[in-house]
CSV table of C-alpha atoms in Angstrom, one decimal:
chain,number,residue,atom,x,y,z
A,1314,UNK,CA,26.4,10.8,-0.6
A,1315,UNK,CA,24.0,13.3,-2.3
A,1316,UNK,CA,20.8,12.0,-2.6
A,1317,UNK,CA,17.4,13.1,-4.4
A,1318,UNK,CA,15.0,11.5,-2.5
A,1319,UNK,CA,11.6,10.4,-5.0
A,1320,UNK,CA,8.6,9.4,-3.3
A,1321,UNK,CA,4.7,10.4,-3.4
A,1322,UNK,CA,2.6,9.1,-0.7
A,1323,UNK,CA,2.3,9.1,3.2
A,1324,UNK,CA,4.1,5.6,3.7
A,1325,UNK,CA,7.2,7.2,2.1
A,1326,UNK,CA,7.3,10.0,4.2
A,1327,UNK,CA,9.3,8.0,7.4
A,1328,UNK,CA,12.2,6.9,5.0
A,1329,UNK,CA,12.7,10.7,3.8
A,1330,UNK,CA,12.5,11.4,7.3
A,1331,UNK,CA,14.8,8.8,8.1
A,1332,UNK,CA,17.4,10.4,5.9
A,1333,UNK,CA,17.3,13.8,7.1
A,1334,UNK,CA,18.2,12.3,10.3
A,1335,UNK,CA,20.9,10.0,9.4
A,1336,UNK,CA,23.0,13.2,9.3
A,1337,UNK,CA,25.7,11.4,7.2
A,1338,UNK,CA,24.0,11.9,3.5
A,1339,UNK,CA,22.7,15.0,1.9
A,1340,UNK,CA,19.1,15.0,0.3
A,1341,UNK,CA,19.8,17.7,-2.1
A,1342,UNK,CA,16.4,17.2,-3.7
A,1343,UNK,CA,12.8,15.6,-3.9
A,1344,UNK,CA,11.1,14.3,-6.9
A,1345,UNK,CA,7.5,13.2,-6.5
A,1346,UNK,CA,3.7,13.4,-8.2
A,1347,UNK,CA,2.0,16.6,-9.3
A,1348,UNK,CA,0.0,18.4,-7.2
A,1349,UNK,CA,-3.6,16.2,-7.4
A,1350,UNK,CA,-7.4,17.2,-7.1
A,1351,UNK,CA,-8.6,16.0,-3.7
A,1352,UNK,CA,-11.4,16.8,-1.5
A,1353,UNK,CA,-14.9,17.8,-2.2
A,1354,UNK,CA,-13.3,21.1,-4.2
A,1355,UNK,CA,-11.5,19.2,-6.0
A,1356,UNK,CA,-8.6,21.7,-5.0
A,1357,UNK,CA,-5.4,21.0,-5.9
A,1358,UNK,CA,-2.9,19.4,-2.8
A,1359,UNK,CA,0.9,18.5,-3.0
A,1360,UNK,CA,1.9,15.1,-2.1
A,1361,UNK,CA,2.5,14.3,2.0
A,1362,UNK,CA,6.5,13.9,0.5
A,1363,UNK,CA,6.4,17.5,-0.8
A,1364,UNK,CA,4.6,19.1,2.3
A,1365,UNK,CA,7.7,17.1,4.6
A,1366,UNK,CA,10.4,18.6,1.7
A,1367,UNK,CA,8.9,21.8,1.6
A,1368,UNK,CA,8.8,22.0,5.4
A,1369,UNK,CA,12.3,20.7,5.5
A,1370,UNK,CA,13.6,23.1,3.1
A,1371,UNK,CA,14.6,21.1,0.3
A,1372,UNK,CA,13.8,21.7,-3.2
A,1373,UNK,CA,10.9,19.6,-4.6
A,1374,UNK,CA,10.7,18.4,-8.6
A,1375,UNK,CA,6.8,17.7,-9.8
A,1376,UNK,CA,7.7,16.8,-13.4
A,1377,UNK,CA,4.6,15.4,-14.9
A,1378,UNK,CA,6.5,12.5,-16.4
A,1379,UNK,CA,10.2,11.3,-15.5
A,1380,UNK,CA,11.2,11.7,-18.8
A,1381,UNK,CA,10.7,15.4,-19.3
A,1382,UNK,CA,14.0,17.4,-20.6
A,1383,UNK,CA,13.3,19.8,-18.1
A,1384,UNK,CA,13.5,17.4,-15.2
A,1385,UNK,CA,16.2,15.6,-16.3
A,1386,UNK,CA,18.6,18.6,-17.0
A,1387,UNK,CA,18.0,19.2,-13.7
A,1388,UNK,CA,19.0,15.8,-12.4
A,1389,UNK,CA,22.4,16.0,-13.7
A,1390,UNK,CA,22.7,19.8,-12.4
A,1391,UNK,CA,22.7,18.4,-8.8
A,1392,UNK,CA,24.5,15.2,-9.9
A,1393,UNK,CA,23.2,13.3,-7.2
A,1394,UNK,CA,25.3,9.9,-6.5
A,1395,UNK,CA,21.9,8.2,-5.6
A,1396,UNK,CA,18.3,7.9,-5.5
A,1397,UNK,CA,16.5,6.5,-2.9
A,1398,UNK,CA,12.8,5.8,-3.6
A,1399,UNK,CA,10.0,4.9,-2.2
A,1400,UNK,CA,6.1,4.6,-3.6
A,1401,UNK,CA,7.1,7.2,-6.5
A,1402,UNK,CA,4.2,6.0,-8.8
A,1403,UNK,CA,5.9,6.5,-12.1
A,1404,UNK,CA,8.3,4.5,-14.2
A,1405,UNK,CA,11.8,5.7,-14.6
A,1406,UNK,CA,13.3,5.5,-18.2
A,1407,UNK,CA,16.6,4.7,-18.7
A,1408,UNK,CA,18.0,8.0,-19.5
A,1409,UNK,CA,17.2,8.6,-15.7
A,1410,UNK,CA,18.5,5.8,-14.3
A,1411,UNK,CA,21.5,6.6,-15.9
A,1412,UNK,CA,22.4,10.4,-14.3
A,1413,UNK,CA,23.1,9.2,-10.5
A,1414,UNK,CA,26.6,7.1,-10.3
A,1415,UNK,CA,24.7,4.4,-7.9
A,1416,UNK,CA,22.0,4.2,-9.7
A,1417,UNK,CA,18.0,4.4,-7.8
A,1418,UNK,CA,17.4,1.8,-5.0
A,1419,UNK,CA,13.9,1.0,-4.6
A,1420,UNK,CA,12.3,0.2,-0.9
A,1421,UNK,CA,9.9,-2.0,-1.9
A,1422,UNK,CA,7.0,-3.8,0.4
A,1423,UNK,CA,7.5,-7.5,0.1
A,1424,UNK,CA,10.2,-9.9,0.1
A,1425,UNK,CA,11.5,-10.2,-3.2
A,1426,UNK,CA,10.7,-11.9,-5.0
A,1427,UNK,CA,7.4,-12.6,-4.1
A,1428,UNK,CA,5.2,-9.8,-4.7
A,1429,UNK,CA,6.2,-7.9,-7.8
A,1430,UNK,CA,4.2,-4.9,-8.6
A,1431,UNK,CA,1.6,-1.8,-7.1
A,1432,UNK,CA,-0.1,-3.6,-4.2
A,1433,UNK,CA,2.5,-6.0,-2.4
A,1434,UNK,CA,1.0,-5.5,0.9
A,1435,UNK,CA,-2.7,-6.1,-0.3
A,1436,UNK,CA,-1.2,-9.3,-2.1
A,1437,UNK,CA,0.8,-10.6,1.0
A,1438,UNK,CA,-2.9,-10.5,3.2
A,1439,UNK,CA,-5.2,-12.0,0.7
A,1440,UNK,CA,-2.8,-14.7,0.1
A,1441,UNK,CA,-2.3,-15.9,3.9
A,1442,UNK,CA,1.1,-15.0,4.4
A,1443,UNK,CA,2.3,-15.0,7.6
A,1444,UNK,CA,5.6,-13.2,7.2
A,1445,UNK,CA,6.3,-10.4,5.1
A,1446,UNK,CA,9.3,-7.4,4.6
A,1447,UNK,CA,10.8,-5.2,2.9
A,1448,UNK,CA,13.7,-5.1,0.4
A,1449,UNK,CA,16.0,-2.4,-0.9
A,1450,UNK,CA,17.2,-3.1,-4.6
A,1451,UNK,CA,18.8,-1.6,-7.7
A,1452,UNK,CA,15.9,-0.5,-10.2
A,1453,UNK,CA,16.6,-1.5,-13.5
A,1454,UNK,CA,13.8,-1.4,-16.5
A,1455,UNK,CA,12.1,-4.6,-15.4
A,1456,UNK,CA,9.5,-4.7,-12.9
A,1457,UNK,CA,10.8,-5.1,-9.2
A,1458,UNK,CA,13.5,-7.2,-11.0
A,1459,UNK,CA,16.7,-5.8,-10.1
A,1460,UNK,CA,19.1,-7.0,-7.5
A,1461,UNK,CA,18.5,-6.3,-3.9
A,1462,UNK,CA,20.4,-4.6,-1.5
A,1463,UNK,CA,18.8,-6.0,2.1
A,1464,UNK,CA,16.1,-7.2,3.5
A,1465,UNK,CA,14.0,-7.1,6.8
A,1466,UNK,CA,11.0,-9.3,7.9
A,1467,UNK,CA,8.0,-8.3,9.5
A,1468,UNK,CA,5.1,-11.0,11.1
A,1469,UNK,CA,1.7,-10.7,9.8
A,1470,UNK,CA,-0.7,-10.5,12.7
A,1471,UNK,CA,-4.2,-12.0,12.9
A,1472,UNK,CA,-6.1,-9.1,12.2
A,1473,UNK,CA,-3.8,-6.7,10.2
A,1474,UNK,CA,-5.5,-4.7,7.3
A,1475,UNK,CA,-3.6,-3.6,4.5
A,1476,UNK,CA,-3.4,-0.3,6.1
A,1477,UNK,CA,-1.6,-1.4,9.8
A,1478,UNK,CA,0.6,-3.8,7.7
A,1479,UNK,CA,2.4,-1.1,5.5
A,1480,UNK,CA,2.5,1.3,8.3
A,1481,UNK,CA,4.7,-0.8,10.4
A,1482,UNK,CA,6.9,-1.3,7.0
A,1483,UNK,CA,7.0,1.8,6.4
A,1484,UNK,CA,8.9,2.8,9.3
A,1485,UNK,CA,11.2,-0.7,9.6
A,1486,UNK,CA,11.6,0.1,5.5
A,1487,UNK,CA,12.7,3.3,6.4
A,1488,UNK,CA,15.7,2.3,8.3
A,1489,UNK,CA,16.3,-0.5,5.7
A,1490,UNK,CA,16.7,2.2,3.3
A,1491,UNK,CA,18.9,4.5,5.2
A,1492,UNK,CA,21.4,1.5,6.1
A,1493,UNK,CA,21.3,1.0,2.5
A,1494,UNK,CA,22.4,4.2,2.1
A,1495,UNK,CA,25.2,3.7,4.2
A,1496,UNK,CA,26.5,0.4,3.0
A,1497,UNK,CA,26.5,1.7,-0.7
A,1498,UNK,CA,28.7,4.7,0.0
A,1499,UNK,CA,31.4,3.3,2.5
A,1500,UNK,CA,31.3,-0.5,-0.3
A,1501,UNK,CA,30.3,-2.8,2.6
A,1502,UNK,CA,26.9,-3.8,1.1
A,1503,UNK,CA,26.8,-5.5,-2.9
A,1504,UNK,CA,23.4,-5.9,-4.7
A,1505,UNK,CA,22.6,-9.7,-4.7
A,1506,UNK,CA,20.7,-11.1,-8.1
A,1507,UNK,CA,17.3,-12.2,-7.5
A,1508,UNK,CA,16.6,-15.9,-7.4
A,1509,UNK,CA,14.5,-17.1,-10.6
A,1510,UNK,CA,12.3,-19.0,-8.2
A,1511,UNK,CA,9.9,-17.8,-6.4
A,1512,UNK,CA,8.5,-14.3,-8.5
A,1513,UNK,CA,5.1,-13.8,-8.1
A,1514,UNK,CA,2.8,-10.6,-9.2
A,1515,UNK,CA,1.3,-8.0,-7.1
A,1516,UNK,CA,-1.1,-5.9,-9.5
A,1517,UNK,CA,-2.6,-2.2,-8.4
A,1518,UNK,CA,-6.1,-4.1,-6.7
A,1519,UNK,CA,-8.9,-2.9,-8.4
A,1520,UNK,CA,-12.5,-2.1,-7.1
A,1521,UNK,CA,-14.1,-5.1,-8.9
A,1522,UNK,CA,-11.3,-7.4,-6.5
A,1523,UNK,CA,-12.8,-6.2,-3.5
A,1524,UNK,CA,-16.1,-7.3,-4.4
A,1525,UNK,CA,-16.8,-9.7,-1.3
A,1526,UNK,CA,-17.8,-14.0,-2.2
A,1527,UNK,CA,-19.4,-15.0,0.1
A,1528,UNK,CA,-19.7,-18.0,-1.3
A,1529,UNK,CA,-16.0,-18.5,-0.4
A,1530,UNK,CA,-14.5,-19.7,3.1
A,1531,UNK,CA,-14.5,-17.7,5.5
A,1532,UNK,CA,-11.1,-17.2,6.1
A,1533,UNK,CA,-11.0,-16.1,2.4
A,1534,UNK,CA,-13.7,-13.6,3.1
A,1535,UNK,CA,-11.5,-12.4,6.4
A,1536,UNK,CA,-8.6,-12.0,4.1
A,1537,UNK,CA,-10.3,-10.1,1.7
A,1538,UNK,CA,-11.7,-7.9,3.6
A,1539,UNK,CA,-7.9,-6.8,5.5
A,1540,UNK,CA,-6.1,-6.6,2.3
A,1541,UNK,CA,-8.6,-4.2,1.3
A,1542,UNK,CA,-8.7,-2.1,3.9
A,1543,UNK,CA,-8.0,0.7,4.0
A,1544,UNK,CA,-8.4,1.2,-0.1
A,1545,UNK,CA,-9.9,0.8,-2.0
A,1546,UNK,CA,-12.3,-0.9,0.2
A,1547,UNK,CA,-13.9,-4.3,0.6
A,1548,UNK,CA,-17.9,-4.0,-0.8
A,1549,UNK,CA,-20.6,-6.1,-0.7
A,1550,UNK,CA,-24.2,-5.3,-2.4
A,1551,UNK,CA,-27.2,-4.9,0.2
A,1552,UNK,CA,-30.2,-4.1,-1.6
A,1553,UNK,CA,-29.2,-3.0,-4.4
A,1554,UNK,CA,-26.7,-0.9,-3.2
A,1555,UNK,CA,-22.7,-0.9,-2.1
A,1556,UNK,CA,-22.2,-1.4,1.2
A,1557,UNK,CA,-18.6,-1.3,2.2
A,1558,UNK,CA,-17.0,-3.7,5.1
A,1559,UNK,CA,-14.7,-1.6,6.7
A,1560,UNK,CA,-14.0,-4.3,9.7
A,1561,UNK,CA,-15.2,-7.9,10.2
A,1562,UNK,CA,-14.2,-10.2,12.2
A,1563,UNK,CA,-13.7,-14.7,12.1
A,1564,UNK,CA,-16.3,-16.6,14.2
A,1565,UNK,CA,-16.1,-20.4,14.6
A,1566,UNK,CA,-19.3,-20.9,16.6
A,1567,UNK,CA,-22.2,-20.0,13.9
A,1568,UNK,CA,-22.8,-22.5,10.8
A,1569,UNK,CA,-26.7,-22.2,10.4
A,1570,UNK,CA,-26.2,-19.5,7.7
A,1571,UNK,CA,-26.1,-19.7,4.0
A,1572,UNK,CA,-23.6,-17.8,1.9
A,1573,UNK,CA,-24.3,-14.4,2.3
A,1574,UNK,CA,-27.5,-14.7,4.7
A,1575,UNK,CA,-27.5,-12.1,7.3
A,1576,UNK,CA,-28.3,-12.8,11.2
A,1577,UNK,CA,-28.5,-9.4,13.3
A,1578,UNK,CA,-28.9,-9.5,17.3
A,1579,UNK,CA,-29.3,-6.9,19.2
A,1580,UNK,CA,-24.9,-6.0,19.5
A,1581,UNK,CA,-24.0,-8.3,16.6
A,1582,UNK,CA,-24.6,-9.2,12.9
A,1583,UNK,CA,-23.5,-12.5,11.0
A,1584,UNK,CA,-23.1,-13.1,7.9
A,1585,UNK,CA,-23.1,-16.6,6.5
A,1586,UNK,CA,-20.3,-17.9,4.5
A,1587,UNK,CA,-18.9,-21.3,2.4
A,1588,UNK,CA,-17.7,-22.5,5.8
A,1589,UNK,CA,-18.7,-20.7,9.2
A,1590,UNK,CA,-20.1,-17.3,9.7
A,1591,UNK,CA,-17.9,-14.2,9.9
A,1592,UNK,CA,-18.7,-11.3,12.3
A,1593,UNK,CA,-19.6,-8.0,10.7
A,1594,UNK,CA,-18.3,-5.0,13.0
A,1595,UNK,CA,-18.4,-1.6,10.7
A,1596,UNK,CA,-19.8,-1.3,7.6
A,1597,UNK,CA,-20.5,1.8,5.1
A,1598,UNK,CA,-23.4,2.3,3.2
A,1599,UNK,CA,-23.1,3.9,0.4
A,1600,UNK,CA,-23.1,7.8,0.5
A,1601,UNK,CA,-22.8,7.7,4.4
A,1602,UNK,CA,-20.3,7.6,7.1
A,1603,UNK,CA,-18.9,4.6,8.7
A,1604,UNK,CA,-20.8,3.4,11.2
A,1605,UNK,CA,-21.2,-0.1,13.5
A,1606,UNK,CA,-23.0,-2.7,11.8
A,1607,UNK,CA,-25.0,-3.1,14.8
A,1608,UNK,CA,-26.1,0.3,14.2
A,1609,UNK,CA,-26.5,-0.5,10.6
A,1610,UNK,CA,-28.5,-3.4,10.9
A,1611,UNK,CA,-31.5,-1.5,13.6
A,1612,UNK,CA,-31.5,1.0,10.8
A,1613,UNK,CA,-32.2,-0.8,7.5
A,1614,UNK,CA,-34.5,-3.6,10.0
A,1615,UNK,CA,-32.6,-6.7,8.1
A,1616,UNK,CA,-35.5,-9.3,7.4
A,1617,UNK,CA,-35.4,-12.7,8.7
A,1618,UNK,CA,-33.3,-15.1,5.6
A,1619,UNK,CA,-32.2,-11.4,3.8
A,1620,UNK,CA,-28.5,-11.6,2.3
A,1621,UNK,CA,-26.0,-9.4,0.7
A,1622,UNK,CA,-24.4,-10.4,-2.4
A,1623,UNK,CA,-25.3,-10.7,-6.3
């Protein structure tokens, strides 16, 4: 088939990559974001999936919405039969959906339908689940609705952040998406409704939901902390002032602390919970570098009973 291939971030790069390996389908084009401010210049940087098309030589679309005339008279020029996406960041309007004859399959992070929305991955680790996936489905104008395609499942580990999780389903999603590919053009592989059971949301997280409770169990706190990590960043307040938790770590053997009372050793700082103590391993204060907490804690000379929190 001809594909245009639309996708913004790193984590879609391995399923564009993925295609242009398959060597069966032609990605004619790529659609994805404008070119954003980043850095301390503020300068302006394409998206990781227009530095892999432009490397690849394949023609990259930046319209600044999906519904611009512009980019959809060139849509129908290439007359692509599908579009394969991945983490585009922009709703498709009908009129686009429309132009390719197979429609736009979707590689989406979860297991539909469980995990509807921006921030599937950061969902699936606050919430405890111990198996996740990826699916493939049609897009249609509802969100993360439409039927799917395929599926595969992936194992949560103990200490997965956000950031190792969608890595490794990034690359498994990729060759969901490319088998996909394959099964819609030779008719092997039907779309499959959703079940009505089941649906639950995934919103973009927002700073304020990585604000740390330490009032909460500790295994909350844990999960907290990995679904926020990498972005946009579990935080605590230490004096006034954010302190991010970059990496923490469950303990079972410390429940002398109060919610949110601090206990630095010489190698090792607790801090107290609803239930047991958690482990506090890197931390960032704010307008510094990551650093260990151990570190951290020599630095700032934590006083005996002194918390973080509220």
């Amino acid at each position: 088939m001809k594909l245009v291939f639309a996708g913004t971030p790193e984590v879609a790069v391995p399923a564009l990559d993925a295609l242009l390996a398959s060597g069966r389908h032609e990605v004619a084009a790529v659609v994805t974001r404008p070119d954003a401010p980043a850095g301390r210049g503020r300068r302006l940087v394409a998206s990781p999936v227009a530095e892999r098309a432009e490397e690849a030589g394949i023609e990259v679309l930046k319209p600044e919405r999906p519904r611009d005339e512009a980019f959809l008279a060139r849509l129908r020029e290439i007359a692509p039969d599908c579009c394969p996406v991945v983490a585009y960041g922009a709703l498709l309007p009908r009129v686009a959906l429309d132009i390719p004859a197979h429609g736009w399959v979707n590689l989406h992070f979860s297991l539909l339908p469980a995990w509807r929305g921006a921030a599937p991955v950061q969902h699936s680790l606050m919430a405890g689940d111990q198996v996740t996936g990826a699916s493939t489905f049609q897009i249609e104008e509802g969100l993360d609705s439409g039927p799917v395609y395929g599926v595969v499942t992936e194992d949560v580990r103990p200490t997965d952040t956000s950031g190792d999780l969608l890595t490794r389903l990034a690359f498994a999603g990729a060759g969901l998406l490319a088998a996909t590919m394959d099964g819609i053009e030779d008719g092997t592989l039907k779309a499959v409704p959703q079940p009505a059971e089941g649906i639950t949301l995934a919103p973009k997280i927002q700073v304020e939901d990585a604000h740390v409770d330490f009032a909460a169990p500790a295994l909350r706190v844990d999960r907290v902390i990995r679904g926020c990590t990498p972005a946009p960043g579990a935080w605590t307040l230490f004096r006034g002032e954010r302190l991010k938790i970059v990496q923490a770590a469950l303990v079972t053997d410390r429940t002398d602390l109060a919610p949110g009372e601090l206990a630095a050793g010489k190698n090792n700082v607790y801090v107290g919970t609803g239930s047991h103590a958690v482990e506090l391993l890197w931390v960032q204060p704010q307008g510094k570098k990551p650093m260990k907490a151990a570190d951290w804690a020599r630095g700032v000379r934590i006083a005996a009973g002194e918390r973080v929190g509220a």
